[in-house]
Amino acid sequence: MAPNSLFAILLRNPWWYSVLIAGAISAVCAALMPKDLVVFGVMGAFPFLVIAAIALKRQWNTPSAAAIEAETTRLAGLSWREFSAELETKFVRQGYRVTRLGANASGSAADFRLEKAGQVTVVAAKRYKAATHGVEPLEALVAQKEALGADFAVYVCLGSVSPQAARYAKEKAIQLGL
């Protein structure tokens, strides 16, 4: 794997890191360069300000780690009925036509069938509280996706997936949610 560039690393970090670096470059240039050349030295900080602006735009509406933890805790406290109702509401708000599968088909791997713009997605979420998720529920989801002729599959969980399950999800183009 190739090493990351400084700018790639800064894009993944808080935006203000780039501003601090730009400020440090400007301060060093102002302190060490002849006064008539300081403006040229300070221009070296400009790329860091651009990176800061890009990172700020990306991070603007991103929830904090504390907010994510609080929401995960809240969702873990919901019953299946409450959790599935909330999921269904969010899908409807996104413009999907939602059909519940769990109540209609006992032993169904998927819980929802979503339709939007001619595309069909199956969503499995019933094991959302499990601490670790393995390959088996993903295999069942893929089988149901194929049986229903769906275009996409989404697996919603609050816990982590095993490394094998993550590889399987990537191979089968299953989107892992939450």
mmCIF file of C-alpha atoms in Angstrom:
data_model
loop_
_atom_site.group_PDB
_atom_site.id
_atom_site.type_symbol
_atom_site.label_atom_id
_atom_site.label_comp_id
_atom_site.label_asym_id
_atom_site.label_seq_id
_atom_site.Cartn_x
_atom_site.Cartn_y
_atom_site.Cartn_z
ATOM 1 C CA MET A 1 0.000 0.000 0.000
ATOM 2 C CA ALA A 2 1.356 3.423 -0.932
ATOM 3 C CA PRO A 3 1.909 5.943 1.859
ATOM 4 C CA ASN A 4 -0.558 8.794 2.219
ATOM 5 C CA SER A 5 0.337 12.340 1.297
ATOM 6 C CA LEU A 6 0.263 15.026 3.968
ATOM 7 C CA PHE A 7 -2.808 16.592 2.346
ATOM 8 C CA ALA A 8 -4.672 13.256 2.276
ATOM 9 C CA ILE A 9 -3.950 12.824 5.969
ATOM 10 C CA LEU A 10 -5.084 16.370 6.745
ATOM 11 C CA LEU A 11 -8.367 15.807 4.873
ATOM 12 C CA ARG A 12 -9.178 12.970 7.299
ATOM 13 C CA ASN A 13 -8.390 15.050 10.374
ATOM 14 C CA PRO A 14 -10.176 18.033 11.942
ATOM 15 C CA TRP A 15 -10.083 21.043 9.624
ATOM 16 C CA TRP A 16 -8.376 23.246 12.165
ATOM 17 C CA TYR A 17 -5.192 21.157 11.970
ATOM 18 C CA SER A 18 -4.624 22.590 8.507
ATOM 19 C CA VAL A 19 -5.303 26.117 9.763
ATOM 20 C CA LEU A 20 -2.728 25.616 12.540
ATOM 21 C CA ILE A 21 -0.132 24.462 10.022
ATOM 22 C CA ALA A 22 -0.901 27.444 7.764
ATOM 23 C CA GLY A 23 -0.537 29.752 10.773
ATOM 24 C CA ALA A 24 2.764 28.150 11.755
ATOM 25 C CA ILE A 25 4.136 28.499 8.214
ATOM 26 C CA SER A 26 3.051 32.133 8.120
ATOM 27 C CA ALA A 27 4.604 32.862 11.535
ATOM 28 C CA VAL A 28 7.914 31.215 10.615
ATOM 29 C CA CYS A 29 8.008 33.125 7.326
ATOM 30 C CA ALA A 30 7.254 36.424 9.073
ATOM 31 C CA ALA A 31 9.969 35.788 11.681
ATOM 32 C CA LEU A 32 12.760 34.489 9.450
ATOM 33 C CA MET A 33 12.351 36.010 5.985
ATOM 34 C CA PRO A 34 13.283 39.496 4.873
ATOM 35 C CA LYS A 35 10.267 41.809 5.126
ATOM 36 C CA ASP A 36 9.980 42.319 1.354
ATOM 37 C CA LEU A 37 9.788 38.542 0.754
ATOM 38 C CA VAL A 38 7.430 37.546 3.606
ATOM 39 C CA VAL A 39 4.367 37.671 1.344
ATOM 40 C CA PHE A 40 5.907 35.041 -0.932
ATOM 41 C CA GLY A 41 6.704 32.790 2.010
ATOM 42 C CA VAL A 42 3.208 33.169 3.417
ATOM 43 C CA MET A 43 1.779 32.070 0.045
ATOM 44 C CA GLY A 44 3.217 28.642 0.881
ATOM 45 C CA ALA A 45 0.496 28.362 3.519
ATOM 46 C CA PHE A 46 -2.273 28.789 0.928
ATOM 47 C CA PRO A 47 -2.585 25.056 0.052
ATOM 48 C CA PHE A 48 -3.127 24.300 3.745
ATOM 49 C CA LEU A 49 -5.940 26.859 3.876
ATOM 50 C CA VAL A 50 -7.537 25.227 0.824
ATOM 51 C CA ILE A 51 -7.297 21.815 2.517
ATOM 52 C CA ALA A 52 -8.813 23.352 5.672
ATOM 53 C CA ALA A 53 -11.743 24.698 3.635
ATOM 54 C CA ILE A 54 -12.341 21.319 1.950
ATOM 55 C CA ALA A 55 -12.113 19.460 5.275
ATOM 56 C CA LEU A 56 -14.464 21.984 6.921
ATOM 57 C CA LYS A 57 -17.019 21.514 4.148
ATOM 58 C CA ARG A 58 -16.839 17.711 4.532
ATOM 59 C CA GLN A 59 -17.062 17.872 8.318
ATOM 60 C CA TRP A 60 -19.688 20.617 8.614
ATOM 61 C CA ASN A 61 -22.746 18.385 9.152
ATOM 62 C CA THR A 62 -20.895 15.310 10.363
ATOM 63 C CA PRO A 63 -21.992 14.319 13.869
ATOM 64 C CA SER A 64 -19.386 14.176 16.608
ATOM 65 C CA ALA A 65 -18.215 10.880 18.099
ATOM 66 C CA ALA A 66 -20.232 11.693 21.237
ATOM 67 C CA ALA A 67 -23.390 12.277 19.185
ATOM 68 C CA ILE A 68 -22.883 8.998 17.322
ATOM 69 C CA GLU A 69 -22.367 7.143 20.601
ATOM 70 C CA ALA A 70 -25.495 8.720 22.116
ATOM 71 C CA GLU A 71 -27.595 7.798 19.056
ATOM 72 C CA THR A 72 -26.217 4.240 19.043
ATOM 73 C CA THR A 73 -27.095 3.883 22.727
ATOM 74 C CA ARG A 74 -30.583 5.262 22.082
ATOM 75 C CA LEU A 75 -31.161 2.853 19.188
ATOM 76 C CA ALA A 76 -29.879 -0.096 21.219
ATOM 77 C CA GLY A 77 -32.517 0.692 23.832
ATOM 78 C CA LEU A 78 -35.377 0.451 21.342
ATOM 79 C CA SER A 79 -37.515 -2.621 20.937
ATOM 80 C CA TRP A 80 -37.617 -4.256 17.515
ATOM 81 C CA ARG A 81 -41.048 -2.738 16.881
ATOM 82 C CA GLU A 82 -39.806 0.792 17.680
ATOM 83 C CA PHE A 83 -36.545 0.328 15.780
ATOM 84 C CA SER A 84 -38.219 -1.032 12.655
ATOM 85 C CA ALA A 85 -40.838 1.748 12.722
ATOM 86 C CA GLU A 86 -38.079 4.354 12.912
ATOM 87 C CA LEU A 87 -36.186 2.719 10.033
ATOM 88 C CA GLU A 88 -39.329 2.575 7.937
ATOM 89 C CA THR A 89 -40.039 6.257 8.589
ATOM 90 C CA LYS A 90 -36.511 7.226 7.542
ATOM 91 C CA PHE A 91 -36.752 5.200 4.342
ATOM 92 C CA VAL A 92 -40.088 6.809 3.470
ATOM 93 C CA ARG A 93 -38.578 10.281 4.058
ATOM 94 C CA GLN A 94 -35.839 9.376 1.591
ATOM 95 C CA GLY A 95 -38.480 8.679 -1.046
ATOM 96 C CA TYR A 96 -38.644 4.886 -0.889
ATOM 97 C CA ARG A 97 -41.805 2.835 -1.116
ATOM 98 C CA VAL A 98 -41.426 0.408 1.783
ATOM 99 C CA THR A 99 -42.832 -3.104 2.112
ATOM 100 C CA ARG A 100 -42.261 -5.019 5.331
ATOM 101 C CA LEU A 101 -41.138 -8.576 4.672
ATOM 102 C CA GLY A 102 -40.650 -9.985 8.178
ATOM 103 C CA ALA A 103 -44.354 -10.182 9.010
ATOM 104 C CA ASN A 104 -45.241 -11.593 5.585
ATOM 105 C CA ALA A 105 -42.617 -14.311 5.356
ATOM 106 C CA SER A 106 -41.615 -16.268 8.417
ATOM 107 C CA GLY A 107 -37.890 -16.885 8.552
ATOM 108 C CA SER A 108 -37.306 -14.039 6.126
ATOM 109 C CA ALA A 109 -33.676 -12.861 6.069
ATOM 110 C CA ALA A 110 -34.724 -9.383 4.955
ATOM 111 C CA ASP A 111 -37.076 -7.144 6.874
ATOM 112 C CA PHE A 112 -37.872 -4.516 4.240
ATOM 113 C CA ARG A 113 -38.196 -4.276 0.491
ATOM 114 C CA LEU A 114 -37.489 -0.743 -0.750
ATOM 115 C CA GLU A 115 -38.429 0.581 -4.171
ATOM 116 C CA LYS A 116 -37.258 3.838 -5.679
ATOM 117 C CA ALA A 117 -36.688 4.866 -9.283
ATOM 118 C CA GLY A 118 -37.129 1.304 -10.542
ATOM 119 C CA GLN A 119 -34.466 -0.058 -8.186
ATOM 120 C CA VAL A 120 -35.261 -2.630 -5.494
ATOM 121 C CA THR A 121 -33.280 -2.943 -2.273
ATOM 122 C CA VAL A 122 -33.719 -5.531 0.471
ATOM 123 C CA VAL A 123 -32.815 -4.522 4.013
ATOM 124 C CA ALA A 124 -32.034 -6.848 6.917
ATOM 125 C CA ALA A 125 -32.063 -5.283 10.367
ATOM 126 C CA LYS A 126 -33.608 -7.751 12.798
ATOM 127 C CA ARG A 127 -30.280 -8.663 14.406
ATOM 128 C CA TYR A 128 -29.336 -5.006 14.877
ATOM 129 C CA LYS A 129 -28.426 -5.436 18.587
ATOM 130 C CA ALA A 130 -26.007 -8.367 18.190
ATOM 131 C CA ALA A 131 -22.477 -7.535 19.362
ATOM 132 C CA THR A 132 -20.732 -9.203 16.413
ATOM 133 C CA HIS A 133 -22.214 -10.247 13.108
ATOM 134 C CA GLY A 134 -20.937 -13.187 11.105
ATOM 135 C CA VAL A 135 -21.294 -14.353 7.524
ATOM 136 C CA GLU A 136 -24.454 -16.478 7.974
ATOM 137 C CA PRO A 137 -27.045 -13.658 8.073
ATOM 138 C CA LEU A 138 -25.324 -12.012 5.105
ATOM 139 C CA GLU A 139 -25.509 -15.242 3.112
ATOM 140 C CA ALA A 140 -29.221 -15.499 3.912
ATOM 141 C CA LEU A 141 -29.691 -11.868 2.830
ATOM 142 C CA VAL A 142 -27.943 -12.520 -0.496
ATOM 143 C CA ALA A 143 -30.135 -15.585 -1.070
ATOM 144 C CA GLN A 144 -33.263 -13.550 -0.428
ATOM 145 C CA LYS A 145 -31.982 -10.699 -2.614
ATOM 146 C CA GLU A 146 -31.592 -13.162 -5.473
ATOM 147 C CA ALA A 147 -34.960 -14.823 -4.763
ATOM 148 C CA LEU A 148 -36.725 -11.444 -4.843
ATOM 149 C CA GLY A 149 -34.761 -10.192 -7.851
ATOM 150 C CA ALA A 150 -33.544 -7.175 -5.903
ATOM 151 C CA ASP A 151 -30.801 -4.884 -7.165
ATOM 152 C CA PHE A 152 -29.186 -4.068 -3.816
ATOM 153 C CA ALA A 153 -28.877 -5.410 -0.267
ATOM 154 C CA VAL A 154 -28.355 -3.502 2.972
ATOM 155 C CA TYR A 155 -27.499 -5.022 6.350
ATOM 156 C CA VAL A 156 -28.228 -2.746 9.321
ATOM 157 C CA CYS A 157 -26.460 -3.411 12.614
ATOM 158 C CA LEU A 158 -25.251 -1.567 15.694
ATOM 159 C CA GLY A 159 -22.428 -3.986 16.496
ATOM 160 C CA SER A 160 -19.380 -4.841 14.440
ATOM 161 C CA VAL A 161 -19.110 -7.387 11.669
ATOM 162 C CA SER A 162 -16.438 -10.063 11.727
ATOM 163 C CA PRO A 163 -13.544 -9.674 9.278
ATOM 164 C CA GLN A 164 -14.931 -12.611 7.261
ATOM 165 C CA ALA A 165 -18.370 -10.977 7.148
ATOM 166 C CA ALA A 166 -16.828 -7.675 6.041
ATOM 167 C CA ARG A 167 -14.996 -9.431 3.195
ATOM 168 C CA TYR A 168 -18.170 -11.290 2.206
ATOM 169 C CA ALA A 169 -20.179 -8.052 2.253
ATOM 170 C CA LYS A 170 -17.600 -6.398 0.013
ATOM 171 C CA GLU A 171 -17.568 -9.376 -2.398
ATOM 172 C CA LYS A 172 -21.359 -9.462 -2.650
ATOM 173 C CA ALA A 173 -21.794 -5.650 -2.672
ATOM 174 C CA ILE A 174 -23.836 -5.620 0.531
ATOM 175 C CA GLN A 175 -23.975 -2.179 2.067
ATOM 176 C CA LEU A 176 -23.364 -2.287 5.810
ATOM 177 C CA GLY A 177 -25.380 0.334 7.687
ATOM 178 C CA LEU A 178 -25.165 2.086 11.073
#
